Amino acid sequence: MGRTQKLMSAREAVSHWVGDRCESLAVGGMHMHNNPMALIREIIRQGKKIKRLITSPSADINADLLIGAGLVEEILTAYVGFEHLGLAPNFRRAVETKSMRLLECDEPFIVYGLQAGAGGLPFIPYPKGLELNDLHKINPEMYRFTTDPYTGDEVMTAAPIKPSVALVHCQEADPYGNALFKGSEFTDRQMVMAADTVIIQAEKIVPDLARKYGSTKVNVPGFLVSAVVEAPYGCHPTSSHGYYTFDEAHLKEYIKACKTPETFAAYLQHYVTGIPEEEYAGRIGTERLQALSKRGESE
Amino acid sequence: MGRTQKLMSAREAVSHWVGDRCESLAVGGMHMHNNPMALIREIIRQGKKIKRLITSPSADINADLLIGAGLVEEILTAYVGFEHLGLAPNFRRAVETKSMRLLECDEPFIVYGLQAGAGGLPFIPYPKGLELNDLHKINPEMYRFTTDPYTGDEVMTAAPIKPSVALVHCQEADPYGNALFKGSEFTDRQMVMAADTVIIQAEKIVPDLARKYGSTKVNVPGFLVSAVVEAPYGCHPTSSHGYYTFDEAHLKEYIKACKTPETFAAYLQHYVTGIPEEEYAGRIGTERLQALSKRGESE
Amino acid sequence: MSEKTYSTAELMACVMSRHLQDGEVAIMGAVSMIPMAACRMAQETHAPNLYYIAGGSGAVNPHLEPLVFSSCDDENLRSDAAMALPDVILLEGHGKRLDVFFGGGLQIDKYGNCNLVCIGDWDKPALRGPGTVGLPFLPRAGRVVIYTTSHNARTLVEKVDFNSGPGFLDGPEGWAAKGLPGNGPALVVTPLCAMDFDEKSKIMRLKSVHPGVTVEQVVENTGFKLIVPEHVPTTPEPTETELKALRQIDPTGVARNLI
Amino acid sequence: MSEKTYSTAELMACVMSRHLQDGEVAIMGAVSMIPMAACRMAQETHAPNLYYIAGGSGAVNPHLEPLVFSSCDDENLRSDAAMALPDVILLEGHGKRLDVFFGGGLQIDKYGNCNLVCIGDWDKPALRGPGTVGLPFLPRAGRVVIYTTSHNARTLVEKVDFNSGPGFLDGPEGWAAKGLPGNGPALVVTPLCAMDFDEKSKIMRLKSVHPGVTVEQVVENTGFKLIVPEHVPTTPEPTETELKALRQIDPTGVARNLI
């Protein structure tokens, strides 16, 4: 008997593993790095509705594009922005016009919440002082208080986060779903550990990953992964740590395109809905992508 | 201005950073692997009393030797044993004769507790079902109960663990305390993150560790480390992952020596108190140590 | 038993291996040479998609050629992947990640509760054991497989002196009321026999006696009233395929020579 | 200002750098080009044992030659060490690990509270910002250094519309009552001046005006009643050593060209 491979195309993976109205979808990557854009574009092509979008502590185009495409009913996030390039246009508009419900939280909420979700922990209590901001006032459903049984103090808590599906970019994976991050892991591995279903996109499929890097580097175990999608340049226009940097010009073009419904529709048509994912790299251009590639590996 | 190096001998490190009656001492390593024996032997030579010894979820000779030397007033542990070689003789005797206080806990208590200690979290609540064993009945000080504010259920909690000193073996370190584990990390890194003072012993001092391995592999940051001790074969008779395996014959000799006070005293005199740490490897024998070394690196 | 072409430990590994299903995830702790051999064997025979985690090492699917003694040996890290121990603890707590958890103890009682802590009162033990380690997670694993290399009335007892690894607790009512994610103990493997648990009473039940062992021997060596069905089959001997796989995994007899 | 041999951003980096002590540990989040330049500069000048952590990347002491824009860039991983983000979160919560936490916001009020969430009511914002990220940890850092590239009355306000990064809260009584591990905001760096906080009232106080800036300009552009001491010195210009270090770190002007 042979082992069952989990390799499939972005289309197959999203079609098979993401419901038409996904209860909660976690998207990996942080700021303009490691965003699983190949899978996110496929979510848009297939028009999958997202009841709740869950982001890493700092989301970027991964969240903004889904919001712009009108697929997100509510978002649990601590930050959506484009770092030095400015605010996130679709996120900002959707919040200001109330076309999307916002479950506002902070960075530790996401980290603690995923940790609790991954570990079956009922909640995580905050360190003292983290209740001094205004978040719990506007999100009392998620931020609750209980008693510290060791001191008797009242402490704020973070609720567990258990995404129904997580989309995560790993630099390399084997056909069975074992995978690794070449640079920073951000909260991606926590998403993998907390989610019911995990789809990994990878720059490269490497049959003998553990022999190449040592098993301790391969810290996403295949049994947590439902599907593996080979997606070279699949983070574009964001970076893939150790492979290529982000495409600043494209991100600026995106932000500009978000200014009017017409220009955003044209962006979507040109880069997402008008082509299958396999044609995306060609649309960006091989030379341009190669120019983004790292000179050497950063580690 | 230059950077300050933290390199010192085992004697200097223990003398300078460990109090004569150490409030709580955490010792790294798990089972017969990565035990920081060079530092532990030095603790014995200097007769440092340990108010509370804190172990990884599975301690071995690291705890048993300190107990045998009569230095441990109380121990917080989930397991002390020699795996396939049998029970831990000094631990067993000290508990059965009540010459040492036992704070009995389970593996998750140590992991959750160190996590809480590292992160300033007031406690960690257990997953449901982990209160069904008898531990909280005999250790109600540490295992307490509070209310899950999301369900109203009563949940058991683990108290934070904040060792005053942690002794940890890393395979390689730089002179500033940045260090790495070549194989398994066990709970050693959590001890580093939770302790007030950390002494690292390392097989090898490597000036440019991050360039050699990539910075993400160097996950013990130097600012958490107070002293670095070069200690080749410093885990003997336990293994050092990626460097050498455990010395089964020596461990059996140790267990046998523990049978009577006289033979144990002779063991201590021969291997610990009668020699400075620098002479330990010679006492074991170079050939024997080399025979324990790995053929290649396991990763 | 002198003519046997296999050891008792090997037969135990076969019984465990046969219990594991393709696609499952199993985990084990210290002193787990037999379960580790069983998992590798299952992968080589009927369950190529089985995943198993070697306890404290965090190794996922150690290649183990050959098998080693220690669950935390770096040889285990010749594997498909490896997780840091705190992440393994998260997996164990999750409630839906692990299909099979291998457990055991100094004492095992009729409801499958395990004791690794002490014989006698905790406060003044007749024998102090090593400690509970990860056994408290048993109620959150899909199924628990219990094993011991000592089938006698001191090990298999009416009630554990200390419950460090909960089985069916005090019986079906209490157990059901807890609403746990796990399904409790499913299989017990000893040098004499295999046992499972009666669906209703949750009491340990003889499932098969190993070749050459009688039902009476089992009953005599068990410290509580074991449920004995009318017909008790004999544990099937290792097949050639099984033995071949086992000996490829364990050429030096790390598991084989245990019993 | 046309004759200056340095940019305003460079002067701000110098002010921050001078505040950092040898042996301290600093941390910063997104859009932190100036603080990152300041930390590297401090290492190259008076604080060789300073450690700093580049936010989400988890990188400890990025070598940053040259400086990059994004706090999560993999270029940061050319560093002494790197931690996974969840471990950085543990550090931030510990209470005694971080000496300096760089913060900021769309609004900063007279008690040093920061707001990265929204202008106006949270429920119907006039402007929606990105979100709080890690600012809630400010009360657990040794000192908070606040910076902004916009010194005007819309940014420096009487009271933040939303408190996402607590400073001295509503003033000294409330703050003291909390018994927090951190010492609160210590320094504010803007394109016009440096400010600290009055020990008693905990209200922001002018510390020095940058060369060419008048006290009146600062007061006019501040949306609350700033404490102005009788004597307000001028911020010392960057020394040659400082500028040399800065330009080695930031040859392309990633920070320099900001303002």
Short mmCIF file of C-alpha atoms in Angstrom, two decimals, chain A residues 109 112 115 119-128 141-151 155 157-160 181-184 210 213-217 298-299, chain B residues 109 112 115 119-128 141-151 155 157-160 181-184 210 213-217 298-299:
data_model
loop_
_atom_site.label_atom_id
_atom_site.label_comp_id
_atom_site.label_asym_id
_atom_site.label_seq_id
_atom_site.Cartn_x
_atom_site.Cartn_y
_atom_site.Cartn_z
CA PHE A 109 -6.18 38.16 21.40
CA TYR A 112 -3.90 33.65 22.68
CA GLN A 115 -3.34 28.96 21.10
CA GLY A 119 -4.90 23.29 22.60
CA GLY A 120 -8.51 22.79 23.64
CA LEU A 121 -8.02 25.46 26.31
CA PRO A 122 -11.29 27.14 27.33
CA PHE A 123 -9.72 30.63 27.18
CA ILE A 124 -6.49 32.49 27.94
CA PRO A 125 -6.37 35.10 30.70
CA TYR A 126 -4.55 38.33 29.87
CA PRO A 127 -1.61 39.76 31.77
CA LYS A 128 -2.62 42.55 34.08
CA GLU A 141 -18.79 39.16 23.64
CA MET A 142 -15.22 38.10 23.03
CA TYR A 143 -13.40 39.86 25.81
CA ARG A 144 -14.77 38.60 29.08
CA PHE A 145 -13.65 38.64 32.68
CA THR A 146 -13.15 35.95 35.28
CA THR A 147 -11.38 35.48 38.60
CA ASP A 148 -7.71 34.64 38.97
CA PRO A 149 -7.94 31.79 41.50
CA TYR A 150 -4.43 32.49 42.78
CA THR A 151 -4.86 36.17 43.63
CA VAL A 155 -8.73 39.22 34.86
CA THR A 157 -9.75 36.74 28.94
CA ALA A 158 -9.44 35.94 25.24
CA ALA A 159 -11.88 33.45 23.72
CA PRO A 160 -10.61 30.42 21.76
CA PHE A 181 8.51 28.16 6.74
CA LYS A 182 11.82 29.45 5.48
CA GLY A 183 11.69 32.77 7.30
CA SER A 184 9.20 34.05 9.87
CA ALA A 210 12.94 16.45 6.22
CA TYR A 213 16.30 20.58 6.03
CA GLY A 214 16.24 18.34 9.10
CA SER A 215 12.92 17.31 10.58
CA THR A 216 12.85 19.98 13.29
CA LYS A 217 12.59 22.59 10.55
CA SER A 298 18.19 35.16 3.91
CA GLU A 299 18.71 32.12 6.03
CA PHE B 109 1.09 21.80 34.31
CA TYR B 112 1.28 25.67 30.82
CA GLN B 115 4.13 29.48 29.37
CA GLY B 119 4.14 35.56 29.24
CA GLY B 120 2.97 37.28 32.42
CA LEU B 121 -0.27 35.32 32.22
CA PRO B 122 -1.96 34.91 35.60
CA PHE B 123 -2.68 31.19 34.98
CA ILE B 124 -3.65 28.76 32.21
CA PRO B 125 -7.00 26.98 32.33
CA TYR B 126 -6.96 23.27 31.49
CA PRO B 127 -8.92 21.58 28.74
CA LYS B 128 -11.99 19.83 30.05
CA GLU B 141 -2.36 24.90 46.29
CA MET B 142 -1.19 24.77 42.71
CA TYR B 143 -4.21 23.29 40.97
CA ARG B 144 -7.11 25.63 41.46
CA PHE B 145 -10.47 26.19 39.86
CA THR B 146 -12.19 29.18 38.32
CA THR B 147 -15.10 29.94 36.01
CA ASP B 148 -14.91 29.80 32.24
CA PRO B 149 -16.56 33.12 31.38
CA TYR B 150 -17.70 31.82 27.99
CA THR B 151 -19.55 28.72 29.18
CA VAL B 155 -12.32 24.81 34.96
CA THR B 157 -6.04 25.96 36.24
CA ALA B 158 -2.25 25.72 36.29
CA ALA B 159 -0.30 28.33 38.25
CA PRO B 160 2.50 30.31 36.60
CA PHE B 181 19.05 23.43 20.03
CA LYS B 182 20.18 21.01 17.36
CA GLY B 183 17.51 18.42 18.03
CA SER B 184 14.50 18.54 20.33
CA ALA B 210 23.15 32.96 13.00
CA TYR B 213 22.47 28.15 10.82
CA GLY B 214 20.13 31.00 9.86
CA SER B 215 18.74 33.23 12.57
CA THR B 216 15.40 31.44 12.88
CA LYS B 217 17.29 28.41 14.17
CA SER B 298 20.62 13.57 12.87
CA GLU B 299 19.41 16.76 11.25
#
